[in-house]
Short mmCIF file of C-alpha atoms in Angstrom, two decimals:
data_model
loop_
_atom_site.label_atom_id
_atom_site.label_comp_id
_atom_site.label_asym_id
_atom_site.label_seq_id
_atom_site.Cartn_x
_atom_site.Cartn_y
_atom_site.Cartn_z
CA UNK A 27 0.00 0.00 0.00
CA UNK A 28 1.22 3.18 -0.91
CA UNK A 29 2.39 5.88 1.80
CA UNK A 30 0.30 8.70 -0.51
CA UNK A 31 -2.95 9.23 -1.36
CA UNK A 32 -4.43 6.57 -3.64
CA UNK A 33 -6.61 7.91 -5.62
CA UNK A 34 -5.38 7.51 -9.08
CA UNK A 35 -2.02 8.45 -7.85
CA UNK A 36 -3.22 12.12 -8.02
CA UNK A 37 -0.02 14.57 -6.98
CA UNK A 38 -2.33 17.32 -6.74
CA UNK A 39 -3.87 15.89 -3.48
CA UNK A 40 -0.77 14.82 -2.01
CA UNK A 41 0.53 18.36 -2.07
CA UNK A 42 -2.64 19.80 -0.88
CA UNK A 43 -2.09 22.05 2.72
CA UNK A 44 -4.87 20.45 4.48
CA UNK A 45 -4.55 16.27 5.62
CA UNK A 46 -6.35 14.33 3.65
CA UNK A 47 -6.46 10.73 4.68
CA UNK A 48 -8.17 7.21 3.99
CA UNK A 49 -8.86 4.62 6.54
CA UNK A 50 -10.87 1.49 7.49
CA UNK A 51 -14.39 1.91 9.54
CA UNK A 52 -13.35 -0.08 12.16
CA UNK A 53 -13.20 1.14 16.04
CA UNK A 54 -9.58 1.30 16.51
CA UNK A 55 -8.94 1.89 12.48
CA UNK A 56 -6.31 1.98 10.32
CA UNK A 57 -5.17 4.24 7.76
CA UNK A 58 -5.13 3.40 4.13
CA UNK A 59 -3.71 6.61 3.00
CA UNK A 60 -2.68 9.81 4.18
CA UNK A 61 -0.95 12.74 2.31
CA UNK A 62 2.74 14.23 3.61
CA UNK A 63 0.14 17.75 5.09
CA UNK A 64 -1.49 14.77 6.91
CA UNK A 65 1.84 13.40 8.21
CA UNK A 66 2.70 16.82 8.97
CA UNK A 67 -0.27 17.95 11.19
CA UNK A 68 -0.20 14.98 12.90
CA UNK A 69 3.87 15.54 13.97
CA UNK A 70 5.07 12.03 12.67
CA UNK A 71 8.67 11.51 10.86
CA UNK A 72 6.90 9.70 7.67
CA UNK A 73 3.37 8.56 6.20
CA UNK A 74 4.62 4.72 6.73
CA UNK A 75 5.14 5.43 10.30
CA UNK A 76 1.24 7.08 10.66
CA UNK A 77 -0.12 4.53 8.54
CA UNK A 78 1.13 1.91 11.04
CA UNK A 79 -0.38 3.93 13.62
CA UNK A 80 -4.23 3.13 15.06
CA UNK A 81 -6.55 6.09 13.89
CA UNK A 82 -8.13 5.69 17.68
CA UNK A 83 -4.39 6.74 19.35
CA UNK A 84 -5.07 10.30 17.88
CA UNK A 85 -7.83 10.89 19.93
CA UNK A 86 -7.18 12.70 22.85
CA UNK A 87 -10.77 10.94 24.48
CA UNK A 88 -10.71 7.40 22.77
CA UNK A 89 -14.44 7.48 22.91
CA UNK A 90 -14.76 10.69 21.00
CA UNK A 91 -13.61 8.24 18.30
CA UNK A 92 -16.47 5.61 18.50
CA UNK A 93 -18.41 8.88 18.65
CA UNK A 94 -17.52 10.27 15.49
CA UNK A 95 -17.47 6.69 13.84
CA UNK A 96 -21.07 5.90 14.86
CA UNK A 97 -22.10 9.38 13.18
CA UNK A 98 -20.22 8.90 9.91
CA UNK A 99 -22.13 5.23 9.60
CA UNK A 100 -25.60 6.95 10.35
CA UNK A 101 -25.37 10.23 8.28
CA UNK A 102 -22.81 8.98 5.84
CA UNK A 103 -20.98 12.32 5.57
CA UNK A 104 -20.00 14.77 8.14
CA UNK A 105 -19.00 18.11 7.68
CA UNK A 106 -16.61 20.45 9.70
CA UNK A 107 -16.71 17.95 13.15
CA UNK A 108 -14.47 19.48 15.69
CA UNK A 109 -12.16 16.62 17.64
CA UNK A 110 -9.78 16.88 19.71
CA UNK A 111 -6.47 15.18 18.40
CA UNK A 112 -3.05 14.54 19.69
CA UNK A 113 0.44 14.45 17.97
CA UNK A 114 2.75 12.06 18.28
CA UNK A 115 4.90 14.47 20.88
CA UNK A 116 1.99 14.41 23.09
CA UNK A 117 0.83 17.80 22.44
CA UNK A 118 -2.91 18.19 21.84
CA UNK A 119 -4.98 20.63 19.47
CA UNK A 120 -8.38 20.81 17.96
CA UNK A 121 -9.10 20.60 13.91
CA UNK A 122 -12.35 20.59 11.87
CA UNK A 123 -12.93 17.13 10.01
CA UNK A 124 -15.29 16.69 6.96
CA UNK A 125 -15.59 13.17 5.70
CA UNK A 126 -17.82 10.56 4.32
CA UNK A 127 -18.41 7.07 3.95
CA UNK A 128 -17.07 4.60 1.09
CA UNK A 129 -19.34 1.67 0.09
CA UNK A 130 -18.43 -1.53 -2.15
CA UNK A 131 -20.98 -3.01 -4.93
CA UNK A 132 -22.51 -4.92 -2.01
CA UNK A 133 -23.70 -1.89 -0.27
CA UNK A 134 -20.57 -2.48 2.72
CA UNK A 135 -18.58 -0.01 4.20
CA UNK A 136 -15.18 -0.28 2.17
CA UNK A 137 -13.65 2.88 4.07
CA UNK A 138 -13.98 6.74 5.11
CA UNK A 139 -12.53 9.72 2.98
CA UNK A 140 -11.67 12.67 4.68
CA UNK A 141 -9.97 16.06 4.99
CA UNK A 142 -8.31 17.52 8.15
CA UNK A 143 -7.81 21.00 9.02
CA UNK A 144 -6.16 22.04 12.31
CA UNK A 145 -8.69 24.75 14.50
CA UNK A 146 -6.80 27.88 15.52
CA UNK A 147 -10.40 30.13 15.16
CA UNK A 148 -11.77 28.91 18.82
CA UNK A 149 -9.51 28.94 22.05
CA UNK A 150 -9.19 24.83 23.22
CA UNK A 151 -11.86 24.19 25.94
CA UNK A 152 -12.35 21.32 28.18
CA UNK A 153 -15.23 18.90 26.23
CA UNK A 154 -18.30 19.38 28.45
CA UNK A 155 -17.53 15.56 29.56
CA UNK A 156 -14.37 16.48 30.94
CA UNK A 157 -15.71 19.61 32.83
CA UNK A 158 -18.53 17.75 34.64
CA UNK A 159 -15.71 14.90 35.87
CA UNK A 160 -13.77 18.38 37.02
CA UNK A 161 -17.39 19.47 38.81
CA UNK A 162 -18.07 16.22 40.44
CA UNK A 163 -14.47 15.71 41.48
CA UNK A 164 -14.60 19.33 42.96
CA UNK A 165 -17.79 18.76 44.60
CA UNK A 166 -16.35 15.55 46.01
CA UNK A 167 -13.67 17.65 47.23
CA UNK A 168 -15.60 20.34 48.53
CA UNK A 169 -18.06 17.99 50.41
CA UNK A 170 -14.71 16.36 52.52
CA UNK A 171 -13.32 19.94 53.53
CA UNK A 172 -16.91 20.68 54.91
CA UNK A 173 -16.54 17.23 56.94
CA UNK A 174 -13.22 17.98 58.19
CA UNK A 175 -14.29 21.93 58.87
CA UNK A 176 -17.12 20.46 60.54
CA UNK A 177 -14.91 17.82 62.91
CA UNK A 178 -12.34 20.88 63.36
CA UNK A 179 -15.01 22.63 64.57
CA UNK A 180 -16.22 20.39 67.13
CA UNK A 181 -13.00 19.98 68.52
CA UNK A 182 -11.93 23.51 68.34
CA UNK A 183 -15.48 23.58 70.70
CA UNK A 184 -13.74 21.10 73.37
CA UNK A 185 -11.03 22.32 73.58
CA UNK A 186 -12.71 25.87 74.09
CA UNK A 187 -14.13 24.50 76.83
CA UNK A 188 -11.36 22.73 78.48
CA UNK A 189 -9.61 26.05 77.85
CA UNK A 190 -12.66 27.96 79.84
CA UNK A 191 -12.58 25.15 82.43
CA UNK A 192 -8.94 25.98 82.67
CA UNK A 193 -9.18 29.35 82.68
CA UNK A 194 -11.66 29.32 86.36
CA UNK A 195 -9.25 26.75 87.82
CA UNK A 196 -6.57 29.13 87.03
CA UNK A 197 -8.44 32.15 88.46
CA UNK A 198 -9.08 29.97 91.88
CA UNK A 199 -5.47 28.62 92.16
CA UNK A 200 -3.82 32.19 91.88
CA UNK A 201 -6.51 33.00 94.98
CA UNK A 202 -5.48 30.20 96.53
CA UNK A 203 -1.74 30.81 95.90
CA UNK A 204 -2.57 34.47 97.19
CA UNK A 205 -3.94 33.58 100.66
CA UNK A 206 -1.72 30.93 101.38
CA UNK A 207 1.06 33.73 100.67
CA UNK A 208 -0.87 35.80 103.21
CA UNK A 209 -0.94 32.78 105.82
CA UNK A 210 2.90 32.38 105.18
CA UNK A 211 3.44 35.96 105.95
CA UNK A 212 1.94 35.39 109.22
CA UNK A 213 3.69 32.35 109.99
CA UNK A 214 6.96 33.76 109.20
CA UNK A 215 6.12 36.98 111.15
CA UNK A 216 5.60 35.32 114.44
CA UNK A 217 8.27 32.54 114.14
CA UNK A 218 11.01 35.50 113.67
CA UNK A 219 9.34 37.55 116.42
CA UNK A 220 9.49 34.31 118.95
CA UNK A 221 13.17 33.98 117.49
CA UNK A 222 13.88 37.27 118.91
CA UNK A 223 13.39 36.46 122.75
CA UNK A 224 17.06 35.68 123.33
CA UNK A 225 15.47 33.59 126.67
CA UNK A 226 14.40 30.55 124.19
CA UNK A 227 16.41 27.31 125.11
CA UNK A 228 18.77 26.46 121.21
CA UNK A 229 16.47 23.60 120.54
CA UNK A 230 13.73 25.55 120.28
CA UNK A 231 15.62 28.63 118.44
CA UNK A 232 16.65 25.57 115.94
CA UNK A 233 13.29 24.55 115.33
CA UNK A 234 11.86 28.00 114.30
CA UNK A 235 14.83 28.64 112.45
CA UNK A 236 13.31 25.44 110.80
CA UNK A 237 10.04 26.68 110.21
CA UNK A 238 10.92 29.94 108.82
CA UNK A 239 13.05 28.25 106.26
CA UNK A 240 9.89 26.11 105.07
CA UNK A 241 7.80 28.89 105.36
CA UNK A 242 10.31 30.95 103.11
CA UNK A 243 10.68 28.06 100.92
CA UNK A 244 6.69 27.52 100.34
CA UNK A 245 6.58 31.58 100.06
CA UNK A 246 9.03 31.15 97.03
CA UNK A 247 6.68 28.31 95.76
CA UNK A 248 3.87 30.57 95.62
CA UNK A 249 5.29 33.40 94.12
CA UNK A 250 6.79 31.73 90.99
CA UNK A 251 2.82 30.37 90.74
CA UNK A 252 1.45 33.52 91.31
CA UNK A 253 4.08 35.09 88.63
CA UNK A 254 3.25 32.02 86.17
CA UNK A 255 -0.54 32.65 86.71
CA UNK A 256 -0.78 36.14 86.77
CA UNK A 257 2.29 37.73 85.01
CA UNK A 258 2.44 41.62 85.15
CA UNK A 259 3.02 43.47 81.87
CA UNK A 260 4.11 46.55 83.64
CA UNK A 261 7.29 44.78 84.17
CA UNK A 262 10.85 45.68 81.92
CA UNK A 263 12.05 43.32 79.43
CA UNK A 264 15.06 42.07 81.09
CA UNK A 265 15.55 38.35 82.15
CA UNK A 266 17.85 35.59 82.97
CA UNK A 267 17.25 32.25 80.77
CA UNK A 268 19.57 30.29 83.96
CA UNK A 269 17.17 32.34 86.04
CA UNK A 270 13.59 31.30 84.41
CA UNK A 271 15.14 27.33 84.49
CA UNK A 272 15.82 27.40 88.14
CA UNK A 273 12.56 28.78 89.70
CA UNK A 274 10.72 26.48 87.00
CA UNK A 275 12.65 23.75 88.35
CA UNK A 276 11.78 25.01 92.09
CA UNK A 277 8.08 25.12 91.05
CA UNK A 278 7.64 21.65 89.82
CA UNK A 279 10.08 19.95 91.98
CA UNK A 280 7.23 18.40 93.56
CA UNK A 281 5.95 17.03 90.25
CA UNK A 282 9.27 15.47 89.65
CA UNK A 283 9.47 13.91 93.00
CA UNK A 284 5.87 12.55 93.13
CA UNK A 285 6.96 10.60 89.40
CA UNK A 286 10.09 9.07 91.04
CA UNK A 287 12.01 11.22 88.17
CA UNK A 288 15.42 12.01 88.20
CA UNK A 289 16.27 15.69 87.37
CA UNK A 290 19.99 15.96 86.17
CA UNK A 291 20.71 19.98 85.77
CA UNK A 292 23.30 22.04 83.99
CA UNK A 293 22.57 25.41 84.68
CA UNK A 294 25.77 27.31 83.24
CA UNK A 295 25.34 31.79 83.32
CA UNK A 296 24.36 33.36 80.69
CA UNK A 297 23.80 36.98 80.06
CA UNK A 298 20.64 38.79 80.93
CA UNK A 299 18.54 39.34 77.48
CA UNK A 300 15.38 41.34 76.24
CA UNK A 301 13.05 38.58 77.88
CA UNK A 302 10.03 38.41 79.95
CA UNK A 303 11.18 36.00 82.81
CA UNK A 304 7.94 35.13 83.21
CA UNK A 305 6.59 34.14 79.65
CA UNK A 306 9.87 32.49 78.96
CA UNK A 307 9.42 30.75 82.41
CA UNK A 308 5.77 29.12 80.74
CA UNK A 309 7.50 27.96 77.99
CA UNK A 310 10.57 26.37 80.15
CA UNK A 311 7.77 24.82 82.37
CA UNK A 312 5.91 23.51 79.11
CA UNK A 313 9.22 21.79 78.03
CA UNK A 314 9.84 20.37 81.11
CA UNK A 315 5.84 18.98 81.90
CA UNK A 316 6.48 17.92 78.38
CA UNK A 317 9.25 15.78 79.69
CA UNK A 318 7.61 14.60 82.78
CA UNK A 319 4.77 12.92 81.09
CA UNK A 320 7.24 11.61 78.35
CA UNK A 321 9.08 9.35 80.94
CA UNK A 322 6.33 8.96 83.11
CA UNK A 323 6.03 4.82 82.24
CA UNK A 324 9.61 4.11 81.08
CA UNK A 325 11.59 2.22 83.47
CA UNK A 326 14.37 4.89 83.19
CA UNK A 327 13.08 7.94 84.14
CA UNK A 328 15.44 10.30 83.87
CA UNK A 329 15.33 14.34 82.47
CA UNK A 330 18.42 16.31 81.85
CA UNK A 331 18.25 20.41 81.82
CA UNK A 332 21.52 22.86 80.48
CA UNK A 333 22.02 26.03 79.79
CA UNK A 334 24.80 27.60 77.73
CA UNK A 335 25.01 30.59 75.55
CA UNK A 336 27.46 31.81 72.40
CA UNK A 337 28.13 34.09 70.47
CA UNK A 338 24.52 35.08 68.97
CA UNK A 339 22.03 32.95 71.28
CA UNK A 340 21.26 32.12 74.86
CA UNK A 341 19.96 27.91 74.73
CA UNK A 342 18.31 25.16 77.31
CA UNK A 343 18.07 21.97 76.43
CA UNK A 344 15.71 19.39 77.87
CA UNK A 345 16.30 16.01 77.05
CA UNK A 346 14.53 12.91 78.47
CA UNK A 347 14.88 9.10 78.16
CA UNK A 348 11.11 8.51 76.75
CA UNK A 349 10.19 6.69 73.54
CA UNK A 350 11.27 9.65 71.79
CA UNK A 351 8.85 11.58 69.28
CA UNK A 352 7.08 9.92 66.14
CA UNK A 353 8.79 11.03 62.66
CA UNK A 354 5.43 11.59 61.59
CA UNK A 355 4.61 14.23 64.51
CA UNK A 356 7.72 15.91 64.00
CA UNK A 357 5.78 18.44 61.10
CA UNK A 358 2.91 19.08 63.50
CA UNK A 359 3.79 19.13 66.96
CA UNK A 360 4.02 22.72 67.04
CA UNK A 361 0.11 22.79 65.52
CA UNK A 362 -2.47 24.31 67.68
CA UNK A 363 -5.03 21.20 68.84
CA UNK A 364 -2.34 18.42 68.04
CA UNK A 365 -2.29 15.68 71.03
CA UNK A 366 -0.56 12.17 70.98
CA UNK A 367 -1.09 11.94 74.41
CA UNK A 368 -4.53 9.76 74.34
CA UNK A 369 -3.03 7.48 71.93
CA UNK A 370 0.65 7.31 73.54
CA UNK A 371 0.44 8.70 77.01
CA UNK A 372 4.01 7.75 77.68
CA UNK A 373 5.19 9.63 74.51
CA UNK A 374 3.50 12.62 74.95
CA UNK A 375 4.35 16.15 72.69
CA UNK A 376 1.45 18.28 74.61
CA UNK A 377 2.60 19.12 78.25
CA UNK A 378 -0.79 20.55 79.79
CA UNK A 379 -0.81 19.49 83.73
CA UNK A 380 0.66 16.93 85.53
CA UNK A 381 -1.85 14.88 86.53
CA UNK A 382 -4.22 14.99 83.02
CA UNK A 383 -3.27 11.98 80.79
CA UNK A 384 -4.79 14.01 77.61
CA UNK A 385 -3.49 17.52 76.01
CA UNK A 386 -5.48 20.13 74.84
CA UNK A 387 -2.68 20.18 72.24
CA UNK A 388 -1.72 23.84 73.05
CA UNK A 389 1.23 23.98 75.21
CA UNK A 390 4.11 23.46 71.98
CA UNK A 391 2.49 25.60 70.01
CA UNK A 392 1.94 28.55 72.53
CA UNK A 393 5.42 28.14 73.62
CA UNK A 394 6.46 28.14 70.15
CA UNK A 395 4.56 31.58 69.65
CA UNK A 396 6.42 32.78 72.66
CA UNK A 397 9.71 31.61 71.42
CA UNK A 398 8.81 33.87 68.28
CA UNK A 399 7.83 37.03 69.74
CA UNK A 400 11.29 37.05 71.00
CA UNK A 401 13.40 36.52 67.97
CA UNK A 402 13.57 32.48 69.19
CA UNK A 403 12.65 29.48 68.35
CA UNK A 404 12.13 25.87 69.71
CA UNK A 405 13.74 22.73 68.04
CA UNK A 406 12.95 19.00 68.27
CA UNK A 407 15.75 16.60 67.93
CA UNK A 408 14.31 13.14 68.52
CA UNK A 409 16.51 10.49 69.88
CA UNK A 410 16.10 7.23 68.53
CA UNK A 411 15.01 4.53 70.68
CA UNK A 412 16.33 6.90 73.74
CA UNK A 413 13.55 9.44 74.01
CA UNK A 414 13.90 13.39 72.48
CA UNK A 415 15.63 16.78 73.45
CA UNK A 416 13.69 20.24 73.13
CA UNK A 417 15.78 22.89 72.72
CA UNK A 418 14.72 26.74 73.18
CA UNK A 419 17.02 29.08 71.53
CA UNK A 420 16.71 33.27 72.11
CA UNK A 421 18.66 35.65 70.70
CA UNK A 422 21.74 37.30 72.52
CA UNK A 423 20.87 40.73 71.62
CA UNK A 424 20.99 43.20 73.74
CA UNK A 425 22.78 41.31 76.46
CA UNK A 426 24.06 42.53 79.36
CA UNK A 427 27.41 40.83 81.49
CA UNK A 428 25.35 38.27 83.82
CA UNK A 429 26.13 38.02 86.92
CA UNK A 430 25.06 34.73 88.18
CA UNK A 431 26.55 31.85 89.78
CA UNK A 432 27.22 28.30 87.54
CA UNK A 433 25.09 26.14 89.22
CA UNK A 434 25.64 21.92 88.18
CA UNK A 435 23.96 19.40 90.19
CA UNK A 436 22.43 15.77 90.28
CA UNK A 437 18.73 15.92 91.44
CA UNK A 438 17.46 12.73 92.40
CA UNK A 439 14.69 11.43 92.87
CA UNK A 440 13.62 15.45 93.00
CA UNK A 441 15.17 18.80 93.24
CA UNK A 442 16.29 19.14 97.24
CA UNK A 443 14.69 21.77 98.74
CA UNK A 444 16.31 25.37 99.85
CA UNK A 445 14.94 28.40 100.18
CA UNK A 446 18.09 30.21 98.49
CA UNK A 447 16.62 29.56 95.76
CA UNK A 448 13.38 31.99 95.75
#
């Protein structure tokens, strides 16, 4: 079969600018004949190569073609159909087809004729076929955001109401904290006044020497809870990262020793910086409730706290020997509402209080925000197999020389008591 057009070998038609073509009635069809404007619309390197070529694979909808075949059989001719084609590079385009049907002595299809002109007159739309699949896919999609809005949305509504129920217990602990301050006040008034009567046997000067060092101790206790409660804004931006760790450490040292957890701390001086002691102080106690509740059913439970600083940044570091963090948490622990602590209470990545085995999923992510508003940031480095290390980083900016003590000790099973450290 020849490559050209076969219809008494006419040159004329073979040269024409538009593709003229012959080919079998079939589905997937074959052509018979094609002319080199033909080969040329359709992008291939020769007419042998299109004529080996199903007529269906030029369709950029296969069933367009069982379409257009169906037509041509009923209506015999067709004039100026618009299909969309593809080339043999993959590109597609649309063209404007006239043809007609071919029939032996017998009255049987023998083949189509037809002419091809590519369609530059019209911009290339989406077949209405292909834009109701985009509709129905896009209400698909649209109906399983309004599901997940709608399940946000109830759980945004929890956890506004653990937040509220938070919120009053928060309010009634800084009273409490208040009045037991008062109470302390009293106590310490009358023990140093007793003190004074120089009459008192040394046993008994001993023992209210005693008491007054609990009572300033406790005093100390409920000042960092009244501070972490109730900061005030009035106060300058200057703090002591060492300084935040230690009272945090003072004010949960009760936690620690009612888990049985070993505290290891690190607490090296670094310079005073542009920091709130007190907001930095929420996110230090987030890291290290964090922590608590991470180790809280490992055999080994063990949390270690440093502090250092360089050139550019003032760091702590709390590490502890839990089951470390989940790979796939590590993009949304900082998320506002993410928990783990239901599912994995031993690996938890929410600290909220100590004795609540689920997490509003707040703490990270407010710290985080805190970390921010100070130039800052919190990093997660999970350990494998040995638990993970949170590490809060604030800028060194504006420092000034700090003047504060190293202080490196082994706490165990819970920081000691002392009240020099109010």
């Amino acid at each position: 079969m020849s490559s050209h057009f076969a219809i008494a070998d006419n040159l004329f038609i073979d040269k024409l600018p538009i593709g003229i073509y012959r080919n079998t009635p079939g589905v997937g069809g074959r052509f018979l004949s094609v002319n080199e404007a033909m080969v040329s619309i359709l992008g291939y390197d020769s007419a042998e190569e299109l004529l080996n070529t199903d007529v269906s694979m030029l369709y950029v909808r296969p069933a367009e073609r069982s379409s257009f075949v169906l037509e041509l059989m009923q209506k015999n001719r067709i004039e100026q159909k618009r299909l969309h084609l593809r080339r043999k590079d993959g590109k597609t385009f649309y063209a404007r087809v006239t043809a007609h049907t071919v029939y032996d002595d017998d009255g049987n299809i023998r083949y189509f004729d037809g002419a091809l002109v590519p369609d530059f007159t019209e911009p290339e739309s989406v077949p209405w076929e292909a834009e109701r699949e985009q509709l129905a896919t896009s209400r698909n999609s649209l109906q399983q955001e309004i599901t997940r809005l709608e399940e946000e949305n109830k759980t945004l509504q929890t956890h506004l109401a653990d937040l509220h129920r938070q919120a009053t217990a928060s309010i009634l602990a800084g009273g409490l904290a208040h009045e037991i301050n008062n109470l302390n006040t009293t106590v310490l008034g009358l023990s140093q006044f007793i003190m004074s009567d120089e009459t008192l046997r040394p046993d008994i000067q001993e023992n209210l020497r005693r008491i007054a060092d609990v009572v300033l101790r406790e005093r100390a206790l409920t000042r960092n809870m009244l501070h972490y409660i109730r900061p005030n804004p009035q106060e300058t931006l200057s703090g002591n990262l060492t300084n935040c760790v230690e009272s945090t450490l003072d004010l949960l040292s009760h936690e620690f020793k009612r888990n049985e957890t070993v505290v290891l701390a690190d607490l090296a001086p670094v310079a005073d910086t542009r920091i709130d002691d007190h907001e930095v102080g929420q996110i230090v106690f987030n890291l290290l409730l964090n922590a608590l509740h991470a180790v809280s059913e490992c055999a080994e439970k063990s949390i270690r706290v440093r502090t250092w600083e360089d050139e550019e940044l003032v760091c702590v570091s709390i590490r502890d020997t839990g089951c470390g963090v989940n790979p796939e948490h590590l993009d949304r622990i900082f998320n506002p509402m993410f928990s783990t602590r239901h599912a994995h209470p031993q690996n938890s990545t929410e600290p909220d209080t100590a004795q609540n085995e689920g997490g509003t999923g707040l703490g990270l992510s407010v710290s985080q925000i805190l970390a921010k508003r100070y130039g800052g940031c919190i990093r997660v480095e999970p350990l494998t197999g040995n638990g993970s290390e949170f590490i809060l980083e604030l800028p060194r900016a504006l420092a000034e020389p700090a003047h504060h003590p190293a202080r490196s000790s082994e706490r165990c099973p819970h920081i000691p008591d002392s009240a020099d450290h109010a």
